[in-house]
Amino acid sequence: MSNKCNRLVDVGRRQFMRGGAFAVAGAAAATVTSAPAQASPANAQLDYPSNRLANIADLAVNEPMDIEYPDADSPGILLKLGEAVEGGAGPDGNIVAYSVLCPHKGWYLTYSAEDRSLNCPGHFSRFDAEVGGQQIWGHATQNLPQFTLRVDAKGDIYAEGCSDLIFGRPSNVL
Amino acid sequence: MAYKRQIDRLPIPPADAKVQNVTCHYCIVGCGYKAYTWPRNKQGTLENNAFGINLGEQQPADGTWLAPSMYNMVRQNGQDVHLAVVPDHECVVNSGLASIRGARMAENRPSRVTGTQQQRLSDPLVWRNGVWQPTTWNDALDLVARVTAKIVNEYGEDELVVSMFDHGGSAGGYENTWATGKLYFDSMKVKNCRIHNRPAYNSEVHSSRDMGVGELNYSYSDYEVTDTIFMIGANSLETQTNLFLNHMVPGLRNGAKFIMVDPRRTVTVNAAEEVAGKDNVLHLAITPGTDMALFNALLTYIVDNGWTDNDFIAASTFQGGEAVAEGSSQPAGLGSLNYAMQTCRTSIEEAAGICGVDAADIVKAAEWIAKPHDDGARRKCVTAYEKGIIWGNDNYRTIGALVNISLATGNIGREGGGCCRLGGHQEGYYRPSDAHVGRPAEYVDQLLIKGGGKVYHVWACDHYKTTLNASQFKRVLKKRSDMVKEAMDAAAGGTREELVDAIVGAVNAGGIFVVDVDIIHSQIGQNAHVLLPACESNEMNLTSMNGERRMRLSERYMDPFGNSKPDCLIAAGVAQHMEAALRDLGNDAYADQFKGYDWETEEDAFMDGYNAGNPEVTYERLRAMGNNGVQEPVAGYENGQLVGTPRLYADGNFDRHGRDDKKALFCAAQWRGYAAAGKAREAENHNFFVNNVRANIFWQNQFLDQDSDFVQDRFPYPFIEMNAADMADLGISAGDLIEITNENGATQGMAYPTDTAKRGQVAMVFGSPAGSQGNVVNPGVSELILPEYKLTFGNVRKLADAPPQARAVSFKSKEYKA
């Protein structure tokens, strides 16, 4: 994990949100223990923590904020784009959040404010932050895991799910 | 919005999962993977699993991870099993790296459980009563053999036309090239045959071979220790991905310079600049098709500055002037360096004018290739080339001019050297002699277009997507095929004899009976009459070699889909039914030629072919050599290991031409402008150079990728990279459907604005099912019938506004942004 690029986020805006850590541990215990001798019902979908990431007021356009979701070992960014995008959250439909572990080999992606892309310094893959994390070019076999966001009446932004498997884990909730 | 898999957890391979060796069956690099299979009702745990790591912890960068695309559920010995195909960290080829192609091997398997690749053919199909009807192997092969036998028996083997793979990896491989080769070149002497990607049965690098230099002569490790990587007409980050990442990048980090010759700036140039720094990367963006003039100027400058390797030239190359004269089947004379220089001599200024690049940059390239180090030590240079010149202008002389440079600088057979094609598929050629085909070989597409041939056997080729002059080829073959379909429809309800007579009557009236062996119902397969379902690598055991001649056994880990079979066993079935049919026709002597196919398995075919010529090499020994295999030629078997050959010509003896003196020859490469018929006129009369390019996300003509939501979501239409100013002039916006037209036909794609695209040049992805670039490639070929897909010119117009699927995709630059 030593290759994280410091350019990932403006250092002055760096924030780490740790509110969901306990919920994560609980979910892990509930879903991925080894199979008991007697069959017992398991939930058909993962229980994701609902983690408050930030308030809309904390975000400036095209300045990504570091986040961690669904747990502290899974880094991501929360980003307010200049205009509404498909799948964007918030009253203006312009807020998105993605995992920043490249789904090719797990290198930390860096954000290019110039063309609002996420780039892998290891093998040159690129993902479009404005098109749902679509891989523009690269080696990954999926697009960037996108976090499901909910924005409440106060403008608080919560992550509550994820579209794709995050690099380096067999389950998004460990 | 981008395609989401909506998969957020996967089964865990248990510690006792079965593990098998897999060589990726897509590109020539042949990365090593491990296939884990385990029973459907079992799974591992976070702590106790096949990977031997704690999966409850977030894995670090480059750590082991099972991506959703690496997982599936398939049939193995009749049971559903979980399948995980993950890159092998111990394989020296890829060191744990996976490409966007190889990492999708598992999900590209047919599965009745997960629903993947249901386009795969499961049973033979026969055109019957106006539709495709599934049937048994016996029924389908009987029809194939009775029609084929009647035609070759009565009209001769020249009436049987064959298209067949000649490579390894997906389709092909030593087992399958041997079986098809035995059928068509031993039991028969079929002359009218062609290879999957070119309209004749020929080498793509005749000149290199005639000069004594086999085209795959190095080890990939040579890139790591060289002084300069000289790449021409190739885009390795896209098309030999892990060769670039795992061998060329370390070379660049070790200080190697990088020279790229390509009219188009690519992601390979961008990545080389990121790794080596712009000062150490030289991109010569030459005028399309002028490579030979550049090579001749480089050679001249190197010779005139005394940077040649004179000891090597004296010891290993021909000294006596002309060795082989130019002739009808010999496009250029071959001989000593001095002999070649009489033709090749080209000044830097002359080349700069022809190629449209700065004279200073040509000098810089010559220095990077050959100027000795300050201490006087010779420079090491790896030369690597591919379709840009193989499918470009004047194939024979151009490749010859390039090999000249490597020979003159002593860069073949030595560490840090090599002069190699980069390749597309893996290799896996083992066939009886093809000498009866002749040189130049028959131009089979033209033969078919002119009404030649009565029966056509097609093996894993989809020329409708990939051949040149494709518009006309499709029109004519469809028309001829439909004549036979109508005759078969009219004979409905009759006996087998009546059906065969109806087909023979139709082919004698100008029709053609088409048999297509493939894994899917391809586009050319729509105009077949019998479809025979083949299986892929890992649904059978398959041997191939990669671009450094590394041979591996890629093991069978699942059953063939439905009733499909390995190509080698299909070929054996055709042969056995041919024997029976010829006996029924009363020609016992002919029938006897089809004996010797009593194979039960693909290993039997391997033993009958490859092993007969290479007795040390067996499945058991290859299995023991694992994913690192052995580099051919195999020199022996010692201490339980096959002994390979890391590099060809290390002893300075060159033998690919078969000359007794084992001296390499130089090529008298005469620059003649655009040499093939119609190219110069086409260039003059159209506004755009239409480049034919590849993308890493697609494997070849997308035969499996066309069924991948992930792939088709990214490029719902074939992309055509285009300069924004050209787009503005023509009223074209990003994603608009556009048409490329010329005298040969038209094709369509999706405009992809590209800031690095030169004005007047577009780059269209090759082989798309939604728009064949081959439609606009003219029929002009070189003397030895090499197609020039790369040298195409056309006009561009808008067809329609961007459709919804195209509006939803990213049109940003493909180049990495730090």
mmCIF file of N, CA and C in Angstrom, chain B residues 21-95:
data_model
loop_
_atom_site.group_PDB
_atom_site.id
_atom_site.type_symbol
_atom_site.label_atom_id
_atom_site.label_comp_id
_atom_site.label_asym_id
_atom_site.label_seq_id
_atom_site.Cartn_x
_atom_site.Cartn_y
_atom_site.Cartn_z
ATOM 1 N N ASN B 21 -2.649 -26.118 -15.379
ATOM 2 C CA ASN B 21 -1.885 -25.097 -16.098
ATOM 3 C C ASN B 21 -2.681 -24.578 -17.287
ATOM 4 N N VAL B 22 -2.681 -23.263 -17.412
ATOM 5 C CA VAL B 22 -3.356 -22.634 -18.542
ATOM 6 C C VAL B 22 -2.387 -21.639 -19.175
ATOM 7 N N THR B 23 -2.213 -21.747 -20.484
ATOM 8 C CA THR B 23 -1.562 -20.676 -21.232
ATOM 9 C C THR B 23 -2.683 -19.905 -21.906
ATOM 10 N N CYS B 24 -2.723 -18.621 -21.670
ATOM 11 C CA CYS B 24 -3.800 -17.820 -22.268
ATOM 12 C C CYS B 24 -3.843 -18.085 -23.761
ATOM 13 N N HIS B 25 -5.033 -18.366 -24.279
ATOM 14 C CA HIS B 25 -5.148 -18.766 -25.683
ATOM 15 C C HIS B 25 -5.425 -17.594 -26.601
ATOM 16 N N TYR B 26 -5.351 -16.380 -26.073
ATOM 17 C CA TYR B 26 -5.565 -15.226 -26.930
ATOM 18 C C TYR B 26 -4.244 -14.813 -27.596
ATOM 19 N N CYS B 27 -3.541 -13.795 -27.116
ATOM 20 C CA CYS B 27 -2.459 -13.271 -27.964
ATOM 21 C C CYS B 27 -1.185 -14.100 -27.915
ATOM 22 N N ILE B 28 -0.230 -13.724 -28.732
ATOM 23 C CA ILE B 28 1.001 -14.489 -28.933
ATOM 24 C C ILE B 28 1.866 -14.566 -27.675
ATOM 25 N N VAL B 29 1.662 -13.643 -26.738
ATOM 26 C CA VAL B 29 2.514 -13.628 -25.547
ATOM 27 C C VAL B 29 2.298 -14.891 -24.715
ATOM 28 N N GLY B 30 1.066 -15.351 -24.633
ATOM 29 C CA GLY B 30 0.808 -16.621 -23.949
ATOM 30 C C GLY B 30 1.085 -16.552 -22.461
ATOM 31 N N CYS B 31 0.412 -15.683 -21.767
ATOM 32 C CA CYS B 31 0.621 -15.547 -20.322
ATOM 33 C C CYS B 31 0.175 -16.810 -19.593
ATOM 34 N N GLY B 32 0.864 -17.098 -18.490
ATOM 35 C CA GLY B 32 0.523 -18.253 -17.675
ATOM 36 C C GLY B 32 -0.590 -17.927 -16.690
ATOM 37 N N TYR B 33 -1.535 -18.826 -16.570
ATOM 38 C CA TYR B 33 -2.623 -18.717 -15.596
ATOM 39 C C TYR B 33 -2.764 -20.061 -14.894
ATOM 40 N N LYS B 34 -3.405 -20.037 -13.734
ATOM 41 C CA LYS B 34 -3.772 -21.273 -13.052
ATOM 42 C C LYS B 34 -5.290 -21.383 -13.065
ATOM 43 N N ALA B 35 -5.760 -22.552 -13.426
ATOM 44 C CA ALA B 35 -7.203 -22.799 -13.377
ATOM 45 C C ALA B 35 -7.505 -23.613 -12.126
ATOM 46 N N TYR B 36 -8.352 -23.084 -11.277
ATOM 47 C CA TYR B 36 -8.811 -23.792 -10.081
ATOM 48 C C TYR B 36 -10.232 -24.259 -10.349
ATOM 49 N N THR B 37 -10.489 -25.534 -10.119
ATOM 50 C CA THR B 37 -11.864 -26.035 -10.227
ATOM 51 C C THR B 37 -12.205 -26.788 -8.950
ATOM 52 N N TRP B 38 -13.479 -26.700 -8.532
ATOM 53 C CA TRP B 38 -13.910 -27.396 -7.329
ATOM 54 C C TRP B 38 -15.411 -27.656 -7.391
ATOM 55 N N PRO B 39 -15.869 -28.665 -6.644
ATOM 56 C CA PRO B 39 -17.271 -29.069 -6.766
ATOM 57 C C PRO B 39 -18.232 -27.937 -6.420
ATOM 58 N N ARG B 40 -19.385 -28.006 -7.063
ATOM 59 C CA ARG B 40 -20.358 -26.925 -6.929
ATOM 60 C C ARG B 40 -20.799 -26.701 -5.482
ATOM 61 N N ASN B 41 -20.838 -27.756 -4.700
ATOM 62 C CA ASN B 41 -21.367 -27.613 -3.331
ATOM 63 C C ASN B 41 -20.272 -27.380 -2.294
ATOM 64 N N LYS B 42 -19.075 -27.021 -2.739
ATOM 65 C CA LYS B 42 -17.973 -26.787 -1.785
ATOM 66 C C LYS B 42 -17.500 -25.342 -1.914
ATOM 67 N N GLN B 43 -16.881 -24.832 -0.865
ATOM 68 C CA GLN B 43 -16.158 -23.567 -0.979
ATOM 69 C C GLN B 43 -15.107 -23.467 0.108
ATOM 70 N N GLY B 44 -14.116 -22.634 -0.132
ATOM 71 C CA GLY B 44 -13.089 -22.408 0.864
ATOM 72 C C GLY B 44 -13.537 -21.347 1.862
ATOM 73 N N THR B 45 -12.633 -20.992 2.739
ATOM 74 C CA THR B 45 -12.937 -19.955 3.726
ATOM 75 C C THR B 45 -11.912 -18.834 3.582
ATOM 76 N N LEU B 46 -12.171 -17.761 4.304
ATOM 77 C CA LEU B 46 -11.244 -16.635 4.242
ATOM 78 C C LEU B 46 -9.840 -17.066 4.648
ATOM 79 N N GLU B 47 -9.765 -17.930 5.663
ATOM 80 C CA GLU B 47 -8.444 -18.303 6.185
ATOM 81 C C GLU B 47 -7.866 -19.526 5.472
ATOM 82 N N ASN B 48 -8.739 -20.400 4.979
ATOM 83 C CA ASN B 48 -8.285 -21.670 4.433
ATOM 84 C C ASN B 48 -8.796 -21.793 2.998
ATOM 85 N N ASN B 49 -7.886 -21.544 2.049
ATOM 86 C CA ASN B 49 -8.331 -21.487 0.654
ATOM 87 C C ASN B 49 -7.185 -21.856 -0.278
ATOM 88 N N ALA B 50 -7.499 -21.968 -1.545
ATOM 89 C CA ALA B 50 -6.521 -22.442 -2.527
ATOM 90 C C ALA B 50 -5.353 -21.478 -2.702
ATOM 91 N N PHE B 51 -5.576 -20.205 -2.415
ATOM 92 C CA PHE B 51 -4.494 -19.230 -2.603
ATOM 93 C C PHE B 51 -3.516 -19.228 -1.431
ATOM 94 N N GLY B 52 -3.910 -19.844 -0.330
ATOM 95 C CA GLY B 52 -3.012 -19.915 0.825
ATOM 96 C C GLY B 52 -2.759 -18.568 1.478
ATOM 97 N N ILE B 53 -3.691 -17.650 1.354
ATOM 98 C CA ILE B 53 -3.547 -16.334 1.987
ATOM 99 C C ILE B 53 -4.818 -16.024 2.768
ATOM 100 N N ASN B 54 -4.742 -15.070 3.666
ATOM 101 C CA ASN B 54 -5.912 -14.679 4.445
ATOM 102 C C ASN B 54 -6.748 -13.702 3.628
ATOM 103 N N LEU B 55 -7.818 -14.217 3.069
ATOM 104 C CA LEU B 55 -8.651 -13.393 2.206
ATOM 105 C C LEU B 55 -9.532 -12.436 3.010
ATOM 106 N N GLY B 56 -9.488 -12.559 4.311
ATOM 107 C CA GLY B 56 -10.214 -11.609 5.152
ATOM 108 C C GLY B 56 -9.506 -10.268 5.230
ATOM 109 N N GLU B 57 -8.274 -10.235 4.761
ATOM 110 C CA GLU B 57 -7.516 -8.981 4.738
ATOM 111 C C GLU B 57 -7.555 -8.389 3.332
ATOM 112 N N GLN B 58 -7.603 -7.075 3.275
ATOM 113 C CA GLN B 58 -7.471 -6.394 1.988
ATOM 114 C C GLN B 58 -6.114 -6.753 1.378
ATOM 115 N N GLN B 59 -6.108 -7.265 0.157
ATOM 116 C CA GLN B 59 -4.851 -7.634 -0.487
ATOM 117 C C GLN B 59 -4.177 -6.379 -1.058
ATOM 118 N N PRO B 60 -2.856 -6.365 -1.035
ATOM 119 C CA PRO B 60 -2.132 -5.187 -1.525
ATOM 120 C C PRO B 60 -2.080 -5.135 -3.046
ATOM 121 N N ALA B 61 -1.581 -4.023 -3.578
ATOM 122 C CA ALA B 61 -1.372 -3.908 -5.027
ATOM 123 C C ALA B 61 -0.534 -5.090 -5.505
ATOM 124 N N ASP B 62 -0.877 -5.607 -6.663
ATOM 125 C CA ASP B 62 -0.235 -6.774 -7.280
ATOM 126 C C ASP B 62 -0.508 -8.070 -6.522
ATOM 127 N N GLY B 63 -1.358 -7.992 -5.499
ATOM 128 C CA GLY B 63 -1.687 -9.200 -4.747
ATOM 129 C C GLY B 63 -2.645 -10.083 -5.529
ATOM 130 N N THR B 64 -2.881 -11.266 -4.999
ATOM 131 C CA THR B 64 -3.785 -12.215 -5.648
ATOM 132 C C THR B 64 -5.225 -11.757 -5.459
ATOM 133 N N TRP B 65 -5.941 -11.724 -6.563
ATOM 134 C CA TRP B 65 -7.360 -11.344 -6.498
ATOM 135 C C TRP B 65 -8.125 -12.055 -7.593
ATOM 136 N N LEU B 66 -9.244 -12.634 -7.195
ATOM 137 C CA LEU B 66 -10.140 -13.255 -8.157
ATOM 138 C C LEU B 66 -11.162 -12.214 -8.585
ATOM 139 N N ALA B 67 -10.987 -11.685 -9.787
ATOM 140 C CA ALA B 67 -11.949 -10.719 -10.323
ATOM 141 C C ALA B 67 -13.173 -11.476 -10.831
ATOM 142 N N PRO B 68 -14.336 -10.823 -10.845
ATOM 143 C CA PRO B 68 -15.533 -11.513 -11.337
ATOM 144 C C PRO B 68 -15.362 -12.116 -12.731
ATOM 145 N N SER B 69 -14.577 -11.461 -13.580
ATOM 146 C CA SER B 69 -14.386 -11.996 -14.933
ATOM 147 C C SER B 69 -13.537 -13.261 -14.936
ATOM 148 N N MET B 70 -12.858 -13.530 -13.809
ATOM 149 C CA MET B 70 -12.003 -14.726 -13.737
ATOM 150 C C MET B 70 -12.763 -15.921 -13.171
ATOM 151 N N TYR B 71 -14.070 -15.755 -12.990
ATOM 152 C CA TYR B 71 -14.868 -16.801 -12.348
ATOM 153 C C TYR B 71 -15.989 -17.257 -13.268
ATOM 154 N N ASN B 72 -16.329 -18.542 -13.181
ATOM 155 C CA ASN B 72 -17.506 -19.064 -13.878
ATOM 156 C C ASN B 72 -17.873 -20.413 -13.273
ATOM 157 N N MET B 73 -18.943 -20.997 -13.774
ATOM 158 C CA MET B 73 -19.285 -22.357 -13.386
ATOM 159 C C MET B 73 -19.449 -23.159 -14.661
ATOM 160 N N VAL B 74 -18.651 -24.230 -14.802
ATOM 161 C CA VAL B 74 -18.585 -24.955 -16.072
ATOM 162 C C VAL B 74 -18.751 -26.451 -15.825
ATOM 163 N N ARG B 75 -18.846 -27.201 -16.910
ATOM 164 C CA ARG B 75 -18.979 -28.660 -16.822
ATOM 165 C C ARG B 75 -17.592 -29.288 -16.848
ATOM 166 N N GLN B 76 -17.365 -30.212 -15.932
ATOM 167 C CA GLN B 76 -16.101 -30.958 -15.918
ATOM 168 C C GLN B 76 -16.447 -32.414 -15.667
ATOM 169 N N ASN B 77 -16.142 -33.265 -16.600
ATOM 170 C CA ASN B 77 -16.512 -34.687 -16.500
ATOM 171 C C ASN B 77 -17.991 -34.853 -16.174
ATOM 172 N N GLY B 78 -18.805 -34.036 -16.808
ATOM 173 C CA GLY B 78 -20.244 -34.169 -16.666
ATOM 174 C C GLY B 78 -20.830 -33.506 -15.436
ATOM 175 N N GLN B 79 -20.010 -32.904 -14.595
ATOM 176 C CA GLN B 79 -20.499 -32.250 -13.375
ATOM 177 C C GLN B 79 -20.295 -30.742 -13.484
ATOM 178 N N ASP B 80 -21.198 -29.986 -12.873
ATOM 179 C CA ASP B 80 -20.974 -28.548 -12.768
ATOM 180 C C ASP B 80 -19.921 -28.283 -11.692
ATOM 181 N N VAL B 81 -18.928 -27.500 -12.050
ATOM 182 C CA VAL B 81 -17.889 -27.145 -11.072
ATOM 183 C C VAL B 81 -17.640 -25.636 -11.124
ATOM 184 N N HIS B 82 -17.193 -25.101 -10.002
ATOM 185 C CA HIS B 82 -16.726 -23.723 -9.998
ATOM 186 C C HIS B 82 -15.402 -23.655 -10.749
ATOM 187 N N LEU B 83 -15.174 -22.534 -11.415
ATOM 188 C CA LEU B 83 -13.926 -22.329 -12.156
ATOM 189 C C LEU B 83 -13.368 -20.952 -11.823
ATOM 190 N N ALA B 84 -12.085 -20.897 -11.480
ATOM 191 C CA ALA B 84 -11.384 -19.622 -11.307
ATOM 192 C C ALA B 84 -10.105 -19.696 -12.126
ATOM 193 N N VAL B 85 -9.898 -18.744 -13.021
ATOM 194 C CA VAL B 85 -8.684 -18.720 -13.855
ATOM 195 C C VAL B 85 -7.925 -17.436 -13.526
ATOM 196 N N VAL B 86 -6.831 -17.566 -12.785
ATOM 197 C CA VAL B 86 -6.121 -16.386 -12.276
ATOM 198 C C VAL B 86 -4.682 -16.379 -12.789
ATOM 199 N N PRO B 87 -4.111 -15.198 -12.998
ATOM 200 C CA PRO B 87 -2.746 -15.126 -13.539
ATOM 201 C C PRO B 87 -1.724 -15.748 -12.588
ATOM 202 N N ASP B 88 -0.705 -16.364 -13.198
ATOM 203 C CA ASP B 88 0.294 -17.136 -12.458
ATOM 204 C C ASP B 88 1.505 -16.247 -12.159
ATOM 205 N N HIS B 89 1.751 -15.993 -10.870
ATOM 206 C CA HIS B 89 2.902 -15.170 -10.481
ATOM 207 C C HIS B 89 4.231 -15.854 -10.795
ATOM 208 N N GLU B 90 4.214 -17.171 -10.925
ATOM 209 C CA GLU B 90 5.461 -17.910 -11.151
ATOM 210 C C GLU B 90 5.810 -18.026 -12.630
ATOM 211 N N CYS B 91 4.920 -17.612 -13.501
ATOM 212 C CA CYS B 91 5.214 -17.725 -14.936
ATOM 213 C C CYS B 91 6.116 -16.568 -15.360
ATOM 214 N N VAL B 92 7.245 -16.886 -15.984
ATOM 215 C CA VAL B 92 8.212 -15.847 -16.341
ATOM 216 C C VAL B 92 7.698 -14.929 -17.451
ATOM 217 N N VAL B 93 6.690 -15.365 -18.158
ATOM 218 C CA VAL B 93 6.161 -14.539 -19.244
ATOM 219 C C VAL B 93 5.444 -13.316 -18.682
ATOM 220 N N ASN B 94 4.561 -13.526 -17.720
ATOM 221 C CA ASN B 94 3.710 -12.422 -17.242
ATOM 222 C C ASN B 94 3.871 -12.113 -15.765
ATOM 223 N N SER B 95 4.534 -12.943 -15.005
ATOM 224 C CA SER B 95 4.797 -12.667 -13.577
ATOM 225 C C SER B 95 3.544 -12.195 -12.831
#
